[in-house]
Amino acid sequence: MNLTEADLHLLPPSMQWLVKTVGLPAVLMLVKKHGGGAPLYVPVKVAPDHPLLHLLGGPAFTTLVAEYGGSHIEIARCEKAVRTLIYRQIRTDRAAGVTQDTVARRYGYTVRTVRIIESTGGVVQEKNLTLF
């Protein structure tokens, strides 16, 4: 389940800028691990035992330190992009013959929502949001 370069418009502008700096794979790892959390401190120097080095890999971490070293950066949750990836995977699973019930349990949706995702190409209208 991967975001492609064609899907970059789904990311918030701050994450699009970060993709230009460290690359899409590194940003996806940051979103998965730190998205929506407290601001992430980027060290001033590249340390061989730093957790971000192990998460991102050498070249991406070195670039991140060069660009943002000493700063705190906010990593957005990227809900729209994540939702698009999940819906895409649901459609892929269904096309591969996985039952609606299994897909619903796997992704934490109802069977009805899985049907809607299939029939609308992934556009699920949240009609009840105005109730709260």
mmCIF file of N, CA and C in Angstrom:
data_model
loop_
_atom_site.group_PDB
_atom_site.id
_atom_site.type_symbol
_atom_site.label_atom_id
_atom_site.label_comp_id
_atom_site.label_asym_id
_atom_site.label_seq_id
_atom_site.Cartn_x
_atom_site.Cartn_y
_atom_site.Cartn_z
ATOM 1 N N MET A 1 0.850 -1.162 0.000
ATOM 2 C CA MET A 1 0.000 0.000 0.000
ATOM 3 C C MET A 1 0.898 1.229 0.000
ATOM 4 N N ASN A 2 1.105 1.848 -1.163
ATOM 5 C CA ASN A 2 2.029 2.972 -1.265
ATOM 6 C C ASN A 2 1.395 4.158 -1.961
ATOM 7 N N LEU A 3 1.778 5.312 -1.489
ATOM 8 C CA LEU A 3 1.421 6.562 -2.125
ATOM 9 C C LEU A 3 2.395 6.756 -3.280
ATOM 10 N N THR A 4 1.908 7.261 -4.387
ATOM 11 C CA THR A 4 2.780 7.491 -5.537
ATOM 12 C C THR A 4 2.992 8.986 -5.724
ATOM 13 N N GLU A 5 3.913 9.324 -6.597
ATOM 14 C CA GLU A 5 4.184 10.735 -6.894
ATOM 15 C C GLU A 5 2.924 11.433 -7.414
ATOM 16 N N ALA A 6 2.056 10.691 -8.106
ATOM 17 C CA ALA A 6 0.818 11.264 -8.631
ATOM 18 C C ALA A 6 -0.163 11.620 -7.517
ATOM 19 N N ASP A 7 0.029 11.046 -6.326
ATOM 20 C CA ASP A 7 -0.871 11.286 -5.203
ATOM 21 C C ASP A 7 -0.386 12.405 -4.273
ATOM 22 N N LEU A 8 0.682 13.090 -4.614
ATOM 23 C CA LEU A 8 1.248 14.100 -3.717
ATOM 24 C C LEU A 8 0.264 15.210 -3.377
ATOM 25 N N HIS A 9 -0.677 15.482 -4.281
ATOM 26 C CA HIS A 9 -1.664 16.530 -4.020
ATOM 27 C C HIS A 9 -2.538 16.210 -2.807
ATOM 28 N N LEU A 10 -2.559 14.947 -2.383
ATOM 29 C CA LEU A 10 -3.346 14.551 -1.221
ATOM 30 C C LEU A 10 -2.689 14.968 0.091
ATOM 31 N N LEU A 11 -1.398 15.242 0.041
ATOM 32 C CA LEU A 11 -0.671 15.633 1.245
ATOM 33 C C LEU A 11 -0.839 17.118 1.532
ATOM 34 N N PRO A 12 -0.794 17.505 2.815
ATOM 35 C CA PRO A 12 -0.817 18.937 3.147
ATOM 36 C C PRO A 12 0.433 19.613 2.579
ATOM 37 N N PRO A 13 0.379 20.929 2.325
ATOM 38 C CA PRO A 13 1.527 21.635 1.741
ATOM 39 C C PRO A 13 2.835 21.436 2.507
ATOM 40 N N SER A 14 2.771 21.395 3.829
ATOM 41 C CA SER A 14 4.005 21.215 4.600
ATOM 42 C C SER A 14 4.644 19.854 4.314
ATOM 43 N N MET A 15 3.832 18.857 4.120
ATOM 44 C CA MET A 15 4.362 17.521 3.835
ATOM 45 C C MET A 15 4.854 17.427 2.388
ATOM 46 N N GLN A 16 4.203 18.166 1.474
ATOM 47 C CA GLN A 16 4.673 18.203 0.093
ATOM 48 C C GLN A 16 6.074 18.816 0.042
ATOM 49 N N TRP A 17 6.275 19.857 0.851
ATOM 50 C CA TRP A 17 7.588 20.504 0.901
ATOM 51 C C TRP A 17 8.629 19.540 1.467
ATOM 52 N N LEU A 18 8.252 18.798 2.490
ATOM 53 C CA LEU A 18 9.163 17.829 3.094
ATOM 54 C C LEU A 18 9.505 16.707 2.107
ATOM 55 N N VAL A 19 8.537 16.316 1.272
ATOM 56 C CA VAL A 19 8.797 15.305 0.236
ATOM 57 C C VAL A 19 9.876 15.801 -0.719
ATOM 58 N N LYS A 20 9.827 17.079 -1.077
ATOM 59 C CA LYS A 20 10.842 17.645 -1.974
ATOM 60 C C LYS A 20 12.218 17.638 -1.319
ATOM 61 N N THR A 21 12.244 17.696 0.005
ATOM 62 C CA THR A 21 13.508 17.747 0.727
ATOM 63 C C THR A 21 14.106 16.356 0.949
ATOM 64 N N VAL A 22 13.320 15.431 1.504
ATOM 65 C CA VAL A 22 13.875 14.128 1.896
ATOM 66 C C VAL A 22 13.331 12.952 1.092
ATOM 67 N N GLY A 23 12.328 13.180 0.262
ATOM 68 C CA GLY A 23 11.782 12.098 -0.553
ATOM 69 C C GLY A 23 10.505 11.512 0.028
ATOM 70 N N LEU A 24 9.700 10.950 -0.838
ATOM 71 C CA LEU A 24 8.404 10.398 -0.456
ATOM 72 C C LEU A 24 8.501 9.224 0.515
ATOM 73 N N PRO A 25 9.381 8.248 0.293
ATOM 74 C CA PRO A 25 9.440 7.131 1.245
ATOM 75 C C PRO A 25 9.754 7.579 2.677
ATOM 76 N N ALA A 26 10.663 8.526 2.822
ATOM 77 C CA ALA A 26 11.024 9.020 4.158
ATOM 78 C C ALA A 26 9.848 9.739 4.812
ATOM 79 N N VAL A 27 9.126 10.524 4.041
ATOM 80 C CA VAL A 27 7.972 11.239 4.593
ATOM 81 C C VAL A 27 6.886 10.252 5.024
ATOM 82 N N LEU A 28 6.655 9.227 4.229
ATOM 83 C CA LEU A 28 5.650 8.230 4.609
ATOM 84 C C LEU A 28 6.030 7.520 5.905
ATOM 85 N N MET A 29 7.310 7.257 6.098
ATOM 86 C CA MET A 29 7.764 6.647 7.349
ATOM 87 C C MET A 29 7.549 7.605 8.522
ATOM 88 N N LEU A 30 7.844 8.891 8.320
ATOM 89 C CA LEU A 30 7.630 9.882 9.373
ATOM 90 C C LEU A 30 6.154 10.007 9.729
ATOM 91 N N VAL A 31 5.290 10.005 8.730
ATOM 92 C CA VAL A 31 3.849 10.110 8.970
ATOM 93 C C VAL A 31 3.364 8.887 9.745
ATOM 94 N N LYS A 32 3.826 7.715 9.344
ATOM 95 C CA LYS A 32 3.390 6.490 10.007
ATOM 96 C C LYS A 32 3.822 6.470 11.468
ATOM 97 N N LYS A 33 5.029 6.923 11.750
ATOM 98 C CA LYS A 33 5.576 6.840 13.105
ATOM 99 C C LYS A 33 5.226 8.053 13.968
ATOM 100 N N HIS A 34 5.237 9.254 13.375
ATOM 101 C CA HIS A 34 5.099 10.482 14.164
ATOM 102 C C HIS A 34 3.944 11.383 13.744
ATOM 103 N N GLY A 35 3.143 10.985 12.767
ATOM 104 C CA GLY A 35 2.073 11.832 12.255
ATOM 105 C C GLY A 35 1.038 12.201 13.304
ATOM 106 N N GLY A 36 0.781 13.495 13.424
ATOM 107 C CA GLY A 36 -0.218 13.986 14.359
ATOM 108 C C GLY A 36 0.256 14.068 15.791
ATOM 109 N N GLY A 37 1.484 13.733 16.041
ATOM 110 C CA GLY A 37 2.020 13.763 17.405
ATOM 111 C C GLY A 37 2.664 15.104 17.735
ATOM 112 N N ALA A 38 3.429 15.094 18.791
ATOM 113 C CA ALA A 38 4.152 16.296 19.207
ATOM 114 C C ALA A 38 5.179 16.657 18.135
ATOM 115 N N PRO A 39 5.549 17.933 18.059
ATOM 116 C CA PRO A 39 6.577 18.325 17.083
ATOM 117 C C PRO A 39 7.836 17.473 17.249
ATOM 118 N N LEU A 40 8.451 17.154 16.151
ATOM 119 C CA LEU A 40 9.603 16.272 16.114
ATOM 120 C C LEU A 40 10.876 17.111 16.074
ATOM 121 N N TYR A 41 11.773 16.863 17.019
ATOM 122 C CA TYR A 41 13.047 17.592 17.045
ATOM 123 C C TYR A 41 14.020 16.917 16.092
ATOM 124 N N VAL A 42 14.632 17.734 15.227
ATOM 125 C CA VAL A 42 15.654 17.253 14.307
ATOM 126 C C VAL A 42 16.998 17.677 14.885
ATOM 127 N N PRO A 43 17.887 16.724 15.145
ATOM 128 C CA PRO A 43 19.171 17.075 15.753
ATOM 129 C C PRO A 43 20.036 17.922 14.824
ATOM 130 N N VAL A 44 21.006 18.594 15.423
ATOM 131 C CA VAL A 44 21.910 19.448 14.660
ATOM 132 C C VAL A 44 22.961 18.609 13.934
ATOM 133 N N LYS A 45 23.378 17.507 14.559
ATOM 134 C CA LYS A 45 24.393 16.638 13.967
ATOM 135 C C LYS A 45 23.810 15.248 13.693
ATOM 136 N N VAL A 46 24.383 14.605 12.704
ATOM 137 C CA VAL A 46 23.998 13.235 12.389
ATOM 138 C C VAL A 46 24.705 12.314 13.376
ATOM 139 N N ALA A 47 23.921 11.630 14.200
ATOM 140 C CA ALA A 47 24.486 10.683 15.168
ATOM 141 C C ALA A 47 24.173 9.261 14.700
ATOM 142 N N PRO A 48 25.147 8.350 14.801
ATOM 143 C CA PRO A 48 24.937 6.990 14.281
ATOM 144 C C PRO A 48 23.890 6.178 15.032
ATOM 145 N N ASP A 49 23.520 6.618 16.232
ATOM 146 C CA ASP A 49 22.549 5.850 17.010
ATOM 147 C C ASP A 49 21.188 6.545 17.116
ATOM 148 N N HIS A 50 20.977 7.590 16.334
ATOM 149 C CA HIS A 50 19.722 8.346 16.431
ATOM 150 C C HIS A 50 18.567 7.527 15.842
ATOM 151 N N PRO A 51 17.403 7.514 16.529
ATOM 152 C CA PRO A 51 16.252 6.742 16.025
ATOM 153 C C PRO A 51 15.788 7.158 14.630
ATOM 154 N N LEU A 52 15.897 8.436 14.307
ATOM 155 C CA LEU A 52 15.480 8.880 12.962
ATOM 156 C C LEU A 52 16.386 8.317 11.878
ATOM 157 N N LEU A 53 17.650 8.102 12.200
ATOM 158 C CA LEU A 53 18.561 7.498 11.232
ATOM 159 C C LEU A 53 18.100 6.090 10.898
ATOM 160 N N HIS A 54 17.688 5.349 11.916
ATOM 161 C CA HIS A 54 17.220 3.979 11.693
ATOM 162 C C HIS A 54 15.873 3.962 10.980
ATOM 163 N N LEU A 55 15.049 4.979 11.222
ATOM 164 C CA LEU A 55 13.730 5.047 10.592
ATOM 165 C C LEU A 55 13.826 5.443 9.120
ATOM 166 N N LEU A 56 14.625 6.468 8.828
ATOM 167 C CA LEU A 56 14.656 7.053 7.489
ATOM 168 C C LEU A 56 15.765 6.528 6.589
ATOM 169 N N GLY A 57 16.837 6.060 7.190
ATOM 170 C CA GLY A 57 18.003 5.686 6.402
ATOM 171 C C GLY A 57 18.976 6.855 6.310
ATOM 172 N N GLY A 58 20.204 6.554 5.970
ATOM 173 C CA GLY A 58 21.282 7.537 5.973
ATOM 174 C C GLY A 58 21.079 8.767 5.110
ATOM 175 N N PRO A 59 20.846 8.616 3.806
ATOM 176 C CA PRO A 59 20.742 9.795 2.944
ATOM 177 C C PRO A 59 19.582 10.726 3.332
ATOM 178 N N ALA A 60 18.417 10.162 3.610
ATOM 179 C CA ALA A 60 17.257 10.995 3.967
ATOM 180 C C ALA A 60 17.482 11.689 5.301
ATOM 181 N N PHE A 61 18.053 10.977 6.264
ATOM 182 C CA PHE A 61 18.314 11.577 7.579
ATOM 183 C C PHE A 61 19.346 12.686 7.465
ATOM 184 N N THR A 62 20.391 12.471 6.695
ATOM 185 C CA THR A 62 21.424 13.493 6.506
ATOM 186 C C THR A 62 20.828 14.744 5.867
ATOM 187 N N THR A 63 19.980 14.564 4.884
ATOM 188 C CA THR A 63 19.320 15.700 4.226
ATOM 189 C C THR A 63 18.392 16.427 5.194
ATOM 190 N N LEU A 64 17.650 15.661 5.997
ATOM 191 C CA LEU A 64 16.750 16.247 6.991
ATOM 192 C C LEU A 64 17.531 17.089 7.990
ATOM 193 N N VAL A 65 18.653 16.577 8.461
ATOM 194 C CA VAL A 65 19.491 17.315 9.420
ATOM 195 C C VAL A 65 20.063 18.568 8.773
ATOM 196 N N ALA A 66 20.512 18.459 7.530
ATOM 197 C CA ALA A 66 21.072 19.623 6.835
ATOM 198 C C ALA A 66 20.033 20.726 6.655
ATOM 199 N N GLU A 67 18.797 20.338 6.390
ATOM 200 C CA GLU A 67 17.740 21.321 6.123
ATOM 201 C C GLU A 67 17.071 21.827 7.395
ATOM 202 N N TYR A 68 16.817 20.938 8.347
ATOM 203 C CA TYR A 68 16.004 21.287 9.518
ATOM 204 C C TYR A 68 16.730 21.099 10.853
ATOM 205 N N GLY A 69 18.030 20.839 10.840
ATOM 206 C CA GLY A 69 18.778 20.580 12.066
ATOM 207 C C GLY A 69 18.578 21.668 13.112
ATOM 208 N N GLY A 70 18.260 21.254 14.336
ATOM 209 C CA GLY A 70 18.026 22.185 15.430
ATOM 210 C C GLY A 70 16.602 22.692 15.510
ATOM 211 N N SER A 71 15.750 22.245 14.618
ATOM 212 C CA SER A 71 14.361 22.711 14.573
ATOM 213 C C SER A 71 13.404 21.613 15.031
ATOM 214 N N HIS A 72 12.223 22.058 15.404
ATOM 215 C CA HIS A 72 11.109 21.142 15.651
ATOM 216 C C HIS A 72 10.206 21.212 14.426
ATOM 217 N N ILE A 73 9.867 20.061 13.861
ATOM 218 C CA ILE A 73 8.968 20.063 12.707
ATOM 219 C C ILE A 73 7.696 19.299 13.066
ATOM 220 N N GLU A 74 6.601 19.782 12.549
ATOM 221 C CA GLU A 74 5.313 19.133 12.777
ATOM 222 C C GLU A 74 5.074 18.153 11.638
ATOM 223 N N ILE A 75 4.732 16.944 11.997
ATOM 224 C CA ILE A 75 4.422 15.919 11.007
ATOM 225 C C ILE A 75 2.906 15.737 11.013
ATOM 226 N N ALA A 76 2.274 16.129 9.922
ATOM 227 C CA ALA A 76 0.813 16.053 9.824
ATOM 228 C C ALA A 76 0.344 14.604 9.777
ATOM 229 N N ARG A 77 -0.907 14.384 10.149
ATOM 230 C CA ARG A 77 -1.486 13.034 10.105
ATOM 231 C C ARG A 77 -1.754 12.574 8.677
ATOM 232 N N CYS A 78 -1.938 13.507 7.778
ATOM 233 C CA CYS A 78 -2.173 13.203 6.353
ATOM 234 C C CYS A 78 -3.379 12.293 6.165
ATOM 235 N N GLU A 79 -4.474 12.646 6.827
ATOM 236 C CA GLU A 79 -5.682 11.814 6.820
ATOM 237 C C GLU A 79 -6.196 11.513 5.420
ATOM 238 N N LYS A 80 -6.230 12.529 4.561
ATOM 239 C CA LYS A 80 -6.774 12.328 3.216
ATOM 240 C C LYS A 80 -5.940 11.312 2.437
ATOM 241 N N ALA A 81 -4.635 11.422 2.533
ATOM 242 C CA ALA A 81 -3.759 10.489 1.824
ATOM 243 C C ALA A 81 -3.893 9.082 2.398
ATOM 244 N N VAL A 82 -3.923 8.965 3.723
ATOM 245 C CA VAL A 82 -4.051 7.652 4.358
ATOM 246 C C VAL A 82 -5.387 7.017 3.995
ATOM 247 N N ARG A 83 -6.459 7.810 4.032
ATOM 248 C CA ARG A 83 -7.780 7.291 3.683
ATOM 249 C C ARG A 83 -7.795 6.819 2.222
ATOM 250 N N THR A 84 -7.185 7.577 1.334
ATOM 251 C CA THR A 84 -7.118 7.186 -0.073
ATOM 252 C C THR A 84 -6.380 5.856 -0.226
ATOM 253 N N LEU A 85 -5.290 5.684 0.502
ATOM 254 C CA LEU A 85 -4.536 4.434 0.432
ATOM 255 C C LEU A 85 -5.362 3.257 0.940
ATOM 256 N N ILE A 86 -6.069 3.460 2.049
ATOM 257 C CA ILE A 86 -6.895 2.391 2.601
ATOM 258 C C ILE A 86 -8.004 2.020 1.618
ATOM 259 N N TYR A 87 -8.677 3.019 1.069
ATOM 260 C CA TYR A 87 -9.755 2.743 0.115
ATOM 261 C C TYR A 87 -9.217 2.028 -1.121
ATOM 262 N N ARG A 88 -8.045 2.437 -1.579
ATOM 263 C CA ARG A 88 -7.429 1.785 -2.738
ATOM 264 C C ARG A 88 -7.137 0.318 -2.416
ATOM 265 N N GLN A 89 -6.626 0.056 -1.207
ATOM 266 C CA GLN A 89 -6.317 -1.310 -0.810
ATOM 267 C C GLN A 89 -7.588 -2.147 -0.661
ATOM 268 N N ILE A 90 -8.647 -1.525 -0.153
ATOM 269 C CA ILE A 90 -9.929 -2.231 -0.040
ATOM 270 C C ILE A 90 -10.415 -2.653 -1.424
ATOM 271 N N ARG A 91 -10.364 -1.753 -2.391
ATOM 272 C CA ARG A 91 -10.785 -2.105 -3.751
ATOM 273 C C ARG A 91 -9.893 -3.197 -4.351
ATOM 274 N N THR A 92 -8.591 -3.132 -4.054
ATOM 275 C CA THR A 92 -7.663 -4.156 -4.537
ATOM 276 C C THR A 92 -7.981 -5.514 -3.918
ATOM 277 N N ASP A 93 -8.218 -5.523 -2.606
ATOM 278 C CA ASP A 93 -8.566 -6.777 -1.922
ATOM 279 C C ASP A 93 -9.848 -7.372 -2.480
ATOM 280 N N ARG A 94 -10.838 -6.536 -2.691
ATOM 281 C CA ARG A 94 -12.115 -7.032 -3.224
ATOM 282 C C ARG A 94 -11.936 -7.569 -4.643
ATOM 283 N N ALA A 95 -11.118 -6.882 -5.453
ATOM 284 C CA ALA A 95 -10.872 -7.358 -6.822
ATOM 285 C C ALA A 95 -10.138 -8.695 -6.809
ATOM 286 N N ALA A 96 -9.376 -8.955 -5.743
ATOM 287 C CA ALA A 96 -8.639 -10.222 -5.615
ATOM 288 C C ALA A 96 -9.516 -11.330 -5.050
ATOM 289 N N GLY A 97 -10.782 -11.007 -4.729
ATOM 290 C CA GLY A 97 -11.710 -12.030 -4.274
ATOM 291 C C GLY A 97 -11.894 -12.134 -2.770
ATOM 292 N N VAL A 98 -11.325 -11.217 -2.015
ATOM 293 C CA VAL A 98 -11.513 -11.236 -0.559
ATOM 294 C C VAL A 98 -12.952 -10.804 -0.265
ATOM 295 N N THR A 99 -13.621 -11.504 0.643
ATOM 296 C CA THR A 99 -15.035 -11.209 0.917
ATOM 297 C C THR A 99 -15.205 -9.847 1.573
ATOM 298 N N GLN A 100 -16.396 -9.283 1.411
ATOM 299 C CA GLN A 100 -16.691 -7.985 2.031
ATOM 300 C C GLN A 100 -16.569 -8.056 3.550
ATOM 301 N N ASP A 101 -17.022 -9.158 4.124
ATOM 302 C CA ASP A 101 -16.960 -9.329 5.568
ATOM 303 C C ASP A 101 -15.508 -9.334 6.059
ATOM 304 N N THR A 102 -14.644 -10.049 5.366
ATOM 305 C CA THR A 102 -13.226 -10.116 5.745
ATOM 306 C C THR A 102 -12.569 -8.744 5.607
ATOM 307 N N VAL A 103 -12.847 -8.064 4.505
ATOM 308 C CA VAL A 103 -12.280 -6.727 4.280
ATOM 309 C C VAL A 103 -12.761 -5.760 5.358
ATOM 310 N N ALA A 104 -14.036 -5.825 5.693
ATOM 311 C CA ALA A 104 -14.593 -4.935 6.720
ATOM 312 C C ALA A 104 -13.887 -5.146 8.052
ATOM 313 N N ARG A 105 -13.697 -6.394 8.437
ATOM 314 C CA ARG A 105 -13.010 -6.681 9.706
ATOM 315 C C ARG A 105 -11.548 -6.263 9.650
ATOM 316 N N ARG A 106 -10.905 -6.490 8.520
ATOM 317 C CA ARG A 106 -9.481 -6.170 8.372
ATOM 318 C C ARG A 106 -9.214 -4.675 8.541
ATOM 319 N N TYR A 107 -10.095 -3.849 8.009
ATOM 320 C CA TYR A 107 -9.863 -2.406 8.021
ATOM 321 C C TYR A 107 -10.705 -1.645 9.044
ATOM 322 N N GLY A 108 -11.522 -2.371 9.798
ATOM 323 C CA GLY A 108 -12.308 -1.729 10.844
ATOM 324 C C GLY A 108 -13.511 -0.961 10.334
ATOM 325 N N TYR A 109 -14.076 -1.392 9.218
ATOM 326 C CA TYR A 109 -15.259 -0.759 8.657
ATOM 327 C C TYR A 109 -16.439 -1.722 8.741
ATOM 328 N N THR A 110 -17.623 -1.197 8.470
ATOM 329 C CA THR A 110 -18.787 -2.066 8.346
ATOM 330 C C THR A 110 -18.834 -2.601 6.913
ATOM 331 N N VAL A 111 -19.586 -3.674 6.729
ATOM 332 C CA VAL A 111 -19.753 -4.244 5.390
ATOM 333 C C VAL A 111 -20.408 -3.215 4.477
ATOM 334 N N ARG A 112 -21.335 -2.460 5.018
ATOM 335 C CA ARG A 112 -22.008 -1.425 4.222
ATOM 336 C C ARG A 112 -20.998 -0.395 3.714
ATOM 337 N N THR A 113 -20.076 0.029 4.574
ATOM 338 C CA THR A 113 -19.065 1.004 4.156
ATOM 339 C C THR A 113 -18.167 0.416 3.069
ATOM 340 N N VAL A 114 -17.822 -0.847 3.188
ATOM 341 C CA VAL A 114 -17.013 -1.497 2.151
ATOM 342 C C VAL A 114 -17.763 -1.479 0.821
ATOM 343 N N ARG A 115 -19.061 -1.765 0.856
ATOM 344 C CA ARG A 115 -19.873 -1.713 -0.367
ATOM 345 C C ARG A 115 -19.868 -0.310 -0.974
ATOM 346 N N ILE A 116 -20.006 0.695 -0.116
ATOM 347 C CA ILE A 116 -20.020 2.084 -0.596
ATOM 348 C C ILE A 116 -18.677 2.438 -1.221
ATOM 349 N N ILE A 117 -17.590 2.035 -0.584
ATOM 350 C CA ILE A 117 -16.251 2.315 -1.126
ATOM 351 C C ILE A 117 -16.103 1.669 -2.504
ATOM 352 N N GLU A 118 -16.582 0.450 -2.640
ATOM 353 C CA GLU A 118 -16.518 -0.239 -3.935
ATOM 354 C C GLU A 118 -17.359 0.460 -5.001
ATOM 355 N N SER A 119 -18.570 0.827 -4.634
ATOM 356 C CA SER A 119 -19.503 1.360 -5.630
ATOM 357 C C SER A 119 -19.226 2.807 -6.011
ATOM 358 N N THR A 120 -18.600 3.567 -5.130
ATOM 359 C CA THR A 120 -18.352 4.984 -5.419
ATOM 360 C C THR A 120 -16.910 5.262 -5.789
ATOM 361 N N GLY A 121 -16.107 4.237 -5.866
ATOM 362 C CA GLY A 121 -14.702 4.459 -6.180
ATOM 363 C C GLY A 121 -13.945 5.051 -5.009
ATOM 364 N N GLY A 122 -14.484 4.905 -3.814
ATOM 365 C CA GLY A 122 -13.775 5.342 -2.623
ATOM 366 C C GLY A 122 -14.257 6.633 -2.017
ATOM 367 N N VAL A 123 -15.300 7.231 -2.579
ATOM 368 C CA VAL A 123 -15.820 8.484 -2.025
ATOM 369 C C VAL A 123 -16.927 8.148 -1.039
ATOM 370 N N VAL A 124 -16.637 8.289 0.251
ATOM 371 C CA VAL A 124 -17.628 8.016 1.285
ATOM 372 C C VAL A 124 -18.056 9.351 1.868
ATOM 373 N N GLN A 125 -19.327 9.658 1.731
ATOM 374 C CA GLN A 125 -19.852 10.921 2.239
ATOM 375 C C GLN A 125 -20.171 10.777 3.719
ATOM 376 N N GLU A 126 -19.596 11.631 4.518
ATOM 377 C CA GLU A 126 -19.868 11.615 5.956
ATOM 378 C C GLU A 126 -21.055 12.543 6.208
ATOM 379 N N LYS A 127 -22.258 12.030 6.051
ATOM 380 C CA LYS A 127 -23.460 12.839 6.150
ATOM 381 C C LYS A 127 -23.824 13.212 7.583
ATOM 382 N N ASN A 128 -23.352 12.448 8.532
ATOM 383 C CA ASN A 128 -23.738 12.701 9.923
ATOM 384 C C ASN A 128 -22.814 13.658 10.649
ATOM 385 N N LEU A 129 -21.803 14.165 10.014
ATOM 386 C CA LEU A 129 -20.864 15.058 10.685
ATOM 387 C C LEU A 129 -21.541 16.326 11.197
ATOM 388 N N THR A 130 -22.591 16.775 10.511
ATOM 389 C CA THR A 130 -23.263 18.009 10.929
ATOM 390 C C THR A 130 -24.121 17.805 12.159
ATOM 391 N N LEU A 131 -24.339 16.563 12.554
ATOM 392 C CA LEU A 131 -25.147 16.298 13.726
ATOM 393 C C LEU A 131 -24.411 16.608 15.027
ATOM 394 N N PHE A 132 -23.086 16.633 14.978
ATOM 395 C CA PHE A 132 -22.307 16.776 16.201
ATOM 396 C C PHE A 132 -21.573 18.084 16.276
#
